[in-house]
Amino acid sequence: MKNKIILMSVFVFCGIFFSSVAFADTTVNLQIKNGTSTIYDGDITVSPCDSEGDGVLKETPYCAIVQSGTASDWAGLWVNSIGGVLNNDGGNGVYWMWLSNLSIDNCPTCSYSLSGKQYVLQNGDKILFYYNTNPLDISVDKTNPKVGESITIKGKELGLDSSWNPVWNNASNGQVLINGVPNDLDSNGELIFNITSGETLSLKIKKSGFIDSKELTVIPEEVKRSGSSGSYIQNFVAPVVIIKSFSVDNAFNFLYSNKASDGSYGSPLYTDWVAVAVGAGGSDEQKNNLIKYLTENNLDSSLVTDNERRAMALMSLGINPYTGTKVNYIKKIVDSFDGTQFGDKDLYNDDIFALVVLKNAGYTTNDEIISKDIKYLIGEQEKDGSWGSIDMTAAYVEAMRGFEKVEGVSDSVSRSENYIISNQKIDGGFENASSTAWVLQSMFSNEQILKAEKYLASKQESDGGVGELKENKDSRVWTTAYAIPAVLHKNWGEILYKFPKQDIVVPTPVINVLNKDKKEVIAAYRNNKIENKQKKLELIQSDIVKPTNNDQKKENNGFFSKVSSFWDNTRHSFSWLLDKLSF
């Protein structure tokens, strides 16, 4: 009897023990995100359930969703909808995804390879189901830095590579909240932050359209050192060194705050360059305001560079430079070509920017004006590889992109780039912020040139503008407009929309009878090259041109003879009227 009692006790104990192991509840954090909306976010204790319908009880993400009270529908092992949000709803190509602890490792036992009905939860797991958005992640190089040291905060965003495999990319131009205060990440998704006190730091990455990262806690360690006698201990705080990142959002806000009531940003010079910056990454509202202004306000200038700049502004916003306004700016540029080069023979910038514009307006090296201008520029390059200044040399490098196969171009560009690199200063800058911006924009693939980002960040003031607050407002607008595309790593070729080449029709000129030789005027009349009716009438009534018999026969039954006869009889009486009419 005693043995039976002992044996029964063992069975009961084992049953209780093993059931507690197999069916112990598990606490996890569950997030369900639909775009920027949250369906569920909180800790939940998950009980085992029959996830796969095979009678086996286990704690899975499927159990977590069911026990959270969130409606879901599954097609076999894979989720079809959560909270009424369907996979590929309306053919949008968007599907529910899930991750455990943001792991994208792909192996037979890894969560990324398993269904939400197969993965067995572990205590403390962070389970994320997401639709039409992607998560962010955060890391730091030191979680216990000493006061006076700096830490590097890194933001990552989940995306897909060219083979549709998940990959973590830099969260460029996102923000890190440091104790709730936003700080901009640079184009590499990083922020270098100086630790100035022993205050505990709470860090989180945010970026529009993405799911906030987890929070990280950084606990600085105060450094103590002995006084001169060896008996006094004091806290040592290193001098504050702030390493800033350039804020593109603040820069755009600065520009927008300087917009005039008519939609411009001052003179055409500043407005056009702001348009290029907005085309690189501005808001729809900024773009629409500028499109309205530029299409309603034409630039009437005889300067080739003015027309080139305006064409760039239009093309940056998707406006056709041929037909998008009342002025055909491409024609104005093409008409300035003298057979060798564009515009002023004493300037190179009009030739450089002609290439920037025309190669995005359908012109290629098969066009004589392109091939000849390239040849002209290469022949005029300084021995040191420059074009008289850092910024114009950088513009030349941009202009020649796409023409590398033309003889001499690669060598010429290489010499220009070497000249630029050799003139970079210790702080990463070149001459000034404007020159630095053009260099960065043209050569951001060069690791050394990337130091220019920190230089531009150091020149950005609290209002978002680039340049000292005491500087002229227009100058700061101009420089800020230069800096934005550079920090965004967008060159002009990427910003400008491309338009097909259109034939440039040169109209037949009207002959001015007062400034032309008599024979030339007669020949023009005979060949029907005088289209202006008033001029024809003047010629008929002068001694310069008299219709021949053949001409008279052609005109007798026509409208022209009637007009001529009418003119003979009434020209003196109606001269006041004709003075006001334009034919």
Short mmCIF file of N, CA and C in Angstrom, two decimals, residues 84-145:
data_model
loop_
_atom_site.label_atom_id
_atom_site.label_comp_id
_atom_site.label_asym_id
_atom_site.label_seq_id
_atom_site.Cartn_x
_atom_site.Cartn_y
_atom_site.Cartn_z
N GLY A 84 -9.12 43.45 -40.07
CA GLY A 84 -9.88 43.79 -41.27
C GLY A 84 -9.03 44.31 -42.41
N VAL A 85 -7.71 44.39 -42.23
CA VAL A 85 -6.81 44.87 -43.27
C VAL A 85 -6.29 43.68 -44.06
N LEU A 86 -6.64 43.61 -45.35
CA LEU A 86 -6.36 42.44 -46.18
C LEU A 86 -5.02 42.54 -46.89
N ASN A 87 -4.40 41.37 -47.10
CA ASN A 87 -3.25 41.30 -48.01
C ASN A 87 -3.66 41.75 -49.41
N ASN A 88 -2.79 42.51 -50.06
CA ASN A 88 -3.00 42.91 -51.47
C ASN A 88 -4.39 43.48 -51.68
N ASP A 89 -4.83 44.29 -50.74
CA ASP A 89 -6.18 44.86 -50.79
C ASP A 89 -6.33 45.75 -52.02
N GLY A 90 -7.27 45.37 -52.90
CA GLY A 90 -7.48 46.16 -54.11
C GLY A 90 -6.32 46.09 -55.07
N GLY A 91 -5.46 45.08 -54.93
CA GLY A 91 -4.30 44.96 -55.81
C GLY A 91 -3.19 45.94 -55.48
N ASN A 92 -3.09 46.36 -54.19
CA ASN A 92 -2.08 47.36 -53.83
C ASN A 92 -0.69 46.77 -53.66
N GLY A 93 -0.55 45.44 -53.73
CA GLY A 93 0.76 44.82 -53.64
C GLY A 93 1.37 44.84 -52.26
N VAL A 94 0.56 45.12 -51.21
CA VAL A 94 1.06 45.21 -49.84
C VAL A 94 0.58 43.99 -49.06
N TYR A 95 1.48 43.37 -48.29
CA TYR A 95 1.17 42.16 -47.55
C TYR A 95 1.62 42.30 -46.10
N TRP A 96 0.93 41.57 -45.23
CA TRP A 96 1.33 41.54 -43.83
C TRP A 96 2.67 40.82 -43.69
N MET A 97 3.56 41.39 -42.86
CA MET A 97 4.85 40.78 -42.54
C MET A 97 4.96 40.70 -41.02
N TRP A 98 5.86 39.84 -40.55
CA TRP A 98 6.07 39.79 -39.11
C TRP A 98 7.52 39.52 -38.79
N LEU A 99 7.96 39.99 -37.62
CA LEU A 99 9.33 39.79 -37.16
C LEU A 99 9.31 39.54 -35.65
N SER A 100 10.24 38.74 -35.21
CA SER A 100 10.48 38.57 -33.78
C SER A 100 11.81 39.23 -33.46
N ASN A 101 11.77 40.22 -32.58
CA ASN A 101 12.98 40.94 -32.15
C ASN A 101 13.73 41.58 -33.32
N LEU A 102 12.98 41.93 -34.36
CA LEU A 102 13.52 42.59 -35.57
C LEU A 102 14.59 41.75 -36.26
N SER A 103 14.54 40.44 -36.06
CA SER A 103 15.55 39.57 -36.67
C SER A 103 15.17 39.22 -38.11
N ILE A 104 16.11 39.45 -39.03
CA ILE A 104 15.86 39.06 -40.42
C ILE A 104 16.80 37.93 -40.85
N ASP A 105 17.39 37.26 -39.85
CA ASP A 105 18.25 36.11 -40.15
C ASP A 105 17.40 35.01 -40.78
N ASN A 106 17.91 34.43 -41.85
CA ASN A 106 17.16 33.43 -42.60
C ASN A 106 17.81 32.06 -42.42
N CYS A 107 17.22 31.24 -41.57
CA CYS A 107 17.71 29.88 -41.35
C CYS A 107 16.51 29.02 -40.96
N PRO A 108 16.63 27.69 -41.02
CA PRO A 108 15.47 26.82 -40.77
C PRO A 108 14.78 27.05 -39.44
N THR A 109 15.53 27.45 -38.41
CA THR A 109 14.94 27.64 -37.08
C THR A 109 14.75 29.11 -36.72
N CYS A 110 15.16 30.01 -37.61
CA CYS A 110 15.04 31.45 -37.33
C CYS A 110 13.60 31.90 -37.51
N SER A 111 13.22 32.92 -36.75
CA SER A 111 11.83 33.39 -36.80
C SER A 111 11.46 33.89 -38.18
N TYR A 112 12.42 34.48 -38.90
CA TYR A 112 12.10 35.05 -40.20
C TYR A 112 11.69 33.97 -41.20
N SER A 113 12.16 32.74 -40.98
CA SER A 113 11.86 31.65 -41.91
C SER A 113 10.57 30.92 -41.54
N LEU A 114 10.00 31.23 -40.38
CA LEU A 114 8.86 30.48 -39.88
C LEU A 114 7.57 31.29 -39.95
N SER A 115 6.47 30.58 -39.96
CA SER A 115 5.16 31.20 -39.89
C SER A 115 4.89 31.68 -38.47
N GLY A 116 3.97 32.61 -38.33
CA GLY A 116 3.54 33.05 -37.01
C GLY A 116 2.81 31.99 -36.25
N LYS A 117 2.50 30.86 -36.91
CA LYS A 117 1.88 29.72 -36.24
C LYS A 117 2.92 28.67 -35.83
N GLN A 118 4.17 28.87 -36.27
CA GLN A 118 5.21 27.86 -36.02
C GLN A 118 6.23 28.30 -34.98
N TYR A 119 6.54 29.59 -34.97
CA TYR A 119 7.57 30.09 -34.07
C TYR A 119 7.11 29.99 -32.62
N VAL A 120 7.94 29.41 -31.76
CA VAL A 120 7.62 29.26 -30.34
C VAL A 120 8.17 30.46 -29.59
N LEU A 121 7.28 31.17 -28.91
CA LEU A 121 7.65 32.40 -28.22
C LEU A 121 8.58 32.13 -27.05
N GLN A 122 9.46 33.11 -26.79
CA GLN A 122 10.32 33.09 -25.61
C GLN A 122 9.95 34.31 -24.77
N ASN A 123 10.12 34.19 -23.47
CA ASN A 123 9.83 35.32 -22.59
C ASN A 123 10.61 36.56 -23.03
N GLY A 124 9.91 37.68 -23.11
CA GLY A 124 10.58 38.94 -23.47
C GLY A 124 10.65 39.21 -24.96
N ASP A 125 10.17 38.27 -25.80
CA ASP A 125 10.18 38.50 -27.24
C ASP A 125 9.39 39.77 -27.59
N LYS A 126 9.88 40.47 -28.61
CA LYS A 126 9.13 41.62 -29.15
C LYS A 126 8.62 41.20 -30.52
N ILE A 127 7.32 40.99 -30.61
CA ILE A 127 6.69 40.50 -31.83
C ILE A 127 6.04 41.67 -32.57
N LEU A 128 6.38 41.81 -33.83
CA LEU A 128 5.86 42.92 -34.64
C LEU A 128 5.19 42.38 -35.90
N PHE A 129 3.91 42.69 -36.08
CA PHE A 129 3.21 42.46 -37.34
C PHE A 129 3.02 43.83 -37.98
N TYR A 130 3.41 43.96 -39.26
CA TYR A 130 3.36 45.30 -39.88
C TYR A 130 2.88 45.21 -41.33
N TYR A 131 2.19 46.28 -41.74
CA TYR A 131 1.56 46.36 -43.06
C TYR A 131 1.73 47.79 -43.58
N ASN A 132 2.22 47.91 -44.81
CA ASN A 132 2.36 49.21 -45.46
C ASN A 132 3.28 50.16 -44.70
N THR A 133 4.26 49.63 -44.02
CA THR A 133 5.27 50.41 -43.33
C THR A 133 6.43 49.48 -43.02
N ASN A 134 7.53 50.01 -42.50
CA ASN A 134 8.68 49.19 -42.11
C ASN A 134 9.23 49.71 -40.79
N PRO A 135 9.89 48.84 -40.04
CA PRO A 135 10.40 49.26 -38.73
C PRO A 135 11.76 49.97 -38.81
N LEU A 136 12.06 50.70 -37.75
CA LEU A 136 13.37 51.31 -37.54
C LEU A 136 14.08 50.59 -36.41
N ASP A 137 15.40 50.67 -36.42
CA ASP A 137 16.19 50.09 -35.33
C ASP A 137 17.24 51.10 -34.92
N ILE A 138 17.77 50.95 -33.73
CA ILE A 138 18.73 51.89 -33.18
C ILE A 138 19.87 51.15 -32.51
N SER A 139 21.06 51.73 -32.58
CA SER A 139 22.22 51.17 -31.87
C SER A 139 23.14 52.32 -31.48
N VAL A 140 23.96 52.09 -30.48
CA VAL A 140 24.99 53.05 -30.07
C VAL A 140 26.30 52.30 -29.89
N ASP A 141 27.39 53.00 -30.05
CA ASP A 141 28.68 52.33 -29.90
C ASP A 141 29.09 52.21 -28.43
N LYS A 142 28.45 53.00 -27.55
CA LYS A 142 28.75 52.92 -26.11
C LYS A 142 27.47 53.13 -25.32
N THR A 143 27.17 52.22 -24.39
CA THR A 143 25.99 52.41 -23.54
C THR A 143 26.38 52.98 -22.17
N ASN A 144 27.67 52.96 -21.85
CA ASN A 144 28.15 53.55 -20.60
C ASN A 144 29.37 54.44 -20.88
N PRO A 145 29.17 55.50 -21.64
CA PRO A 145 30.30 56.38 -21.97
C PRO A 145 30.69 57.22 -20.76
#
